[in-house]
Amino acid sequence: QVQLVESGGGSVQAGGSLGLSCAGSGLTVSTYCMAWFRQTSAKEREVVALIYEGVGSVYYADSAEGRFTISQDNDKNTLYLQMDSLKPEDTAMYYCAASTTYSCAEWNYWGQGTQVTVS
């Protein structure tokens, strides 16, 4: 059974930093296309950052470029998102996801989400 469990959310003032973690079980994070998404009640779920180590791909949404860093620790089978210079508009529920597709077009597994609030 595949499980993705996020942690590390919380409340922070604008300009601060937070680090999110997504621990995987039942799958090997390094062999999947992995991503962080976020969603608010006013906006649809959007991809924030993506990493596919197998093909050497890393992607950031424009809103995350230069402030967020996606990474993974294969020994810990964990995906990370380091968020710096946070802004109030970064407030959202953050989800990690895994795709079994080569094109990262379909997201098959999701975590339960972790709330990030920036004031």
PDB file of C-alpha atoms in Angstrom:
ATOM      1  CA  GLN A   1       0.000   0.000   0.000  1.00  0.00           C
ATOM      2  CA  VAL A   2       1.387   3.345  -1.086  1.00  0.00           C
ATOM      3  CA  GLN A   3       1.410   6.159   1.436  1.00  0.00           C
ATOM      4  CA  LEU A   4       2.719   9.697   1.268  1.00  0.00           C
ATOM      5  CA  VAL A   5       2.794  11.537   4.576  1.00  0.00           C
ATOM      6  CA  GLU A   6       3.528  15.251   4.667  1.00  0.00           C
ATOM      7  CA  SER A   7       4.843  17.173   7.645  1.00  0.00           C
ATOM      8  CA  GLY A   8       6.430  20.501   8.429  1.00  0.00           C
ATOM      9  CA  GLY A   9       3.627  22.937   7.766  1.00  0.00           C
ATOM     10  CA  GLY A  10       2.775  25.711  10.149  1.00  0.00           C
ATOM     11  CA  SER A  11       2.482  29.450  10.586  1.00  0.00           C
ATOM     12  CA  VAL A  12       5.232  31.898   9.760  1.00  0.00           C
ATOM     13  CA  GLN A  13       5.587  35.614   9.186  1.00  0.00           C
ATOM     14  CA  ALA A  14       6.178  37.006   5.741  1.00  0.00           C
ATOM     15  CA  GLY A  15       9.818  36.744   4.787  1.00  0.00           C
ATOM     16  CA  GLY A  16      10.303  33.633   6.876  1.00  0.00           C
ATOM     17  CA  SER A  17      11.057  30.041   5.913  1.00  0.00           C
ATOM     18  CA  LEU A  18       9.458  26.637   6.262  1.00  0.00           C
ATOM     19  CA  GLY A  19      10.553  23.175   5.233  1.00  0.00           C
ATOM     20  CA  LEU A  20       8.054  20.522   4.211  1.00  0.00           C
ATOM     21  CA  SER A  21       8.706  16.789   4.152  1.00  0.00           C
ATOM     22  CA  CYS A  22       6.882  13.968   2.419  1.00  0.00           C
ATOM     23  CA  ALA A  23       7.773  10.479   3.585  1.00  0.00           C
ATOM     24  CA  GLY A  24       6.986   7.717   1.145  1.00  0.00           C
ATOM     25  CA  SER A  25       6.137   4.098   1.853  1.00  0.00           C
ATOM     26  CA  GLY A  26       5.135   1.403  -0.567  1.00  0.00           C
ATOM     27  CA  LEU A  27       6.965   3.209  -3.335  1.00  0.00           C
ATOM     28  CA  THR A  28      10.515   4.325  -4.050  1.00  0.00           C
ATOM     29  CA  VAL A  29      10.475   8.100  -4.299  1.00  0.00           C
ATOM     30  CA  SER A  30      13.573   8.200  -6.488  1.00  0.00           C
ATOM     31  CA  THR A  31      11.883   6.199  -9.254  1.00  0.00           C
ATOM     32  CA  TYR A  32       8.731   8.305  -9.464  1.00  0.00           C
ATOM     33  CA  CYS A  33       7.958  11.724 -10.764  1.00  0.00           C
ATOM     34  CA  MET A  34       7.296  13.623  -7.530  1.00  0.00           C
ATOM     35  CA  ALA A  35       5.752  17.008  -6.972  1.00  0.00           C
ATOM     36  CA  TRP A  36       4.432  19.495  -4.482  1.00  0.00           C
ATOM     37  CA  PHE A  37       1.044  21.045  -5.127  1.00  0.00           C
ATOM     38  CA  ARG A  38      -0.897  23.649  -3.206  1.00  0.00           C
ATOM     39  CA  GLN A  39      -4.531  24.595  -2.998  1.00  0.00           C
ATOM     40  CA  THR A  40      -6.674  27.242  -1.385  1.00  0.00           C
ATOM     41  CA  SER A  41     -10.440  27.594  -1.198  1.00  0.00           C
ATOM     42  CA  ALA A  42     -10.236  30.304  -3.831  1.00  0.00           C
ATOM     43  CA  LYS A  43      -7.901  28.604  -6.288  1.00  0.00           C
ATOM     44  CA  GLU A  44      -7.600  25.261  -7.974  1.00  0.00           C
ATOM     45  CA  ARG A  45      -4.802  22.922  -6.990  1.00  0.00           C
ATOM     46  CA  GLU A  46      -1.607  24.013  -8.698  1.00  0.00           C
ATOM     47  CA  VAL A  47       1.816  22.482  -9.036  1.00  0.00           C
ATOM     48  CA  VAL A  48       4.502  24.331  -7.113  1.00  0.00           C
ATOM     49  CA  ALA A  49       7.559  22.228  -7.884  1.00  0.00           C
ATOM     50  CA  LEU A  50       8.336  18.919  -9.534  1.00  0.00           C
ATOM     51  CA  ILE A  51      11.303  16.573  -9.573  1.00  0.00           C
ATOM     52  CA  TYR A  52      11.900  13.473 -11.633  1.00  0.00           C
ATOM     53  CA  GLU A  53      15.319  12.242 -10.738  1.00  0.00           C
ATOM     54  CA  GLY A  54      15.265   9.434 -13.262  1.00  0.00           C
ATOM     55  CA  VAL A  55      15.289  11.883 -16.153  1.00  0.00           C
ATOM     56  CA  GLY A  56      17.031  14.719 -14.375  1.00  0.00           C
ATOM     57  CA  SER A  57      14.037  17.047 -14.434  1.00  0.00           C
ATOM     58  CA  VAL A  58      13.247  19.794 -11.959  1.00  0.00           C
ATOM     59  CA  TYR A  59      10.462  22.315 -12.472  1.00  0.00           C
ATOM     60  CA  TYR A  60       9.248  25.310 -10.509  1.00  0.00           C
ATOM     61  CA  ALA A  61       6.139  27.360 -10.990  1.00  0.00           C
ATOM     62  CA  ASP A  62       6.884  31.013 -11.622  1.00  0.00           C
ATOM     63  CA  SER A  63       5.570  31.812  -8.157  1.00  0.00           C
ATOM     64  CA  ALA A  64       8.115  29.461  -6.581  1.00  0.00           C
ATOM     65  CA  GLU A  65      11.151  30.078  -8.759  1.00  0.00           C
ATOM     66  CA  GLY A  66      14.055  31.478  -6.775  1.00  0.00           C
ATOM     67  CA  ARG A  67      12.338  31.045  -3.396  1.00  0.00           C
ATOM     68  CA  PHE A  68      11.477  27.337  -3.139  1.00  0.00           C
ATOM     69  CA  THR A  69      13.759  24.321  -3.483  1.00  0.00           C
ATOM     70  CA  ILE A  70      12.544  20.798  -4.133  1.00  0.00           C
ATOM     71  CA  SER A  71      14.798  17.885  -3.248  1.00  0.00           C
ATOM     72  CA  GLN A  72      14.707  14.311  -2.154  1.00  0.00           C
ATOM     73  CA  ASP A  73      16.694  12.018   0.111  1.00  0.00           C
ATOM     74  CA  ASN A  74      16.704   8.565  -1.396  1.00  0.00           C
ATOM     75  CA  ASP A  75      18.081   6.929   1.735  1.00  0.00           C
ATOM     76  CA  LYS A  76      15.115   8.274   3.695  1.00  0.00           C
ATOM     77  CA  ASN A  77      12.706   7.846   0.771  1.00  0.00           C
ATOM     78  CA  THR A  78      11.534  11.385   1.444  1.00  0.00           C
ATOM     79  CA  LEU A  79      10.670  14.393  -0.691  1.00  0.00           C
ATOM     80  CA  TYR A  80      11.301  17.916   0.595  1.00  0.00           C
ATOM     81  CA  LEU A  81      10.260  21.449  -0.184  1.00  0.00           C
ATOM     82  CA  GLN A  82      12.299  24.261   1.321  1.00  0.00           C
ATOM     83  CA  MET A  83      10.372  27.507   1.175  1.00  0.00           C
ATOM     84  CA  ASP A  84      12.169  30.787   1.770  1.00  0.00           C
ATOM     85  CA  SER A  85      11.088  34.427   1.531  1.00  0.00           C
ATOM     86  CA  LEU A  86       7.522  33.358   2.128  1.00  0.00           C
ATOM     87  CA  LYS A  87       4.683  35.657   1.163  1.00  0.00           C
ATOM     88  CA  PRO A  88       1.077  35.789   2.378  1.00  0.00           C
ATOM     89  CA  GLU A  89      -0.013  34.517  -1.033  1.00  0.00           C
ATOM     90  CA  ASP A  90       1.892  31.290  -0.320  1.00  0.00           C
ATOM     91  CA  THR A  91      -0.751  30.461   2.278  1.00  0.00           C
ATOM     92  CA  ALA A  92      -2.349  27.177   1.210  1.00  0.00           C
ATOM     93  CA  MET A  93      -2.678  23.486   1.878  1.00  0.00           C
ATOM     94  CA  TYR A  94       0.386  21.797   0.440  1.00  0.00           C
ATOM     95  CA  TYR A  95       0.267  18.276  -0.938  1.00  0.00           C
ATOM     96  CA  CYS A  96       2.940  15.942  -2.224  1.00  0.00           C
ATOM     97  CA  ALA A  97       2.099  13.624  -5.073  1.00  0.00           C
ATOM     98  CA  ALA A  98       3.633  10.827  -7.106  1.00  0.00           C
ATOM     99  CA  SER A  99       3.091  10.030 -10.744  1.00  0.00           C
ATOM    100  CA  THR A 100       3.621   6.647 -12.350  1.00  0.00           C
ATOM    101  CA  THR A 101       3.659   8.189 -15.797  1.00  0.00           C
ATOM    102  CA  TYR A 102       6.847   9.103 -17.635  1.00  0.00           C
ATOM    103  CA  SER A 103       5.341  12.434 -18.633  1.00  0.00           C
ATOM    104  CA  CYS A 104       4.262  13.306 -15.063  1.00  0.00           C
ATOM    105  CA  ALA A 105       0.833  13.977 -16.517  1.00  0.00           C
ATOM    106  CA  GLU A 106      -1.227  11.856 -14.163  1.00  0.00           C
ATOM    107  CA  TRP A 107      -0.872  11.951 -10.401  1.00  0.00           C
ATOM    108  CA  ASN A 108      -1.664   8.599  -8.917  1.00  0.00           C
ATOM    109  CA  TYR A 109      -0.817   9.022  -5.243  1.00  0.00           C
ATOM    110  CA  TRP A 110      -1.429  11.933  -2.891  1.00  0.00           C
ATOM    111  CA  GLY A 111      -0.581  12.799   0.661  1.00  0.00           C
ATOM    112  CA  GLN A 112      -3.119  14.161   3.107  1.00  0.00           C
ATOM    113  CA  GLY A 113      -1.752  17.693   2.967  1.00  0.00           C
ATOM    114  CA  THR A 114      -0.109  20.079   5.386  1.00  0.00           C
ATOM    115  CA  GLN A 115      -1.247  23.655   6.018  1.00  0.00           C
ATOM    116  CA  VAL A 116       1.078  26.589   5.484  1.00  0.00           C
ATOM    117  CA  THR A 117      -0.028  29.990   6.732  1.00  0.00           C
ATOM    118  CA  VAL A 118       1.986  33.142   6.069  1.00  0.00           C
ATOM    119  CA  SER A 119       0.959  36.358   7.771  1.00  0.00           C
TER     120      SER A 119
END
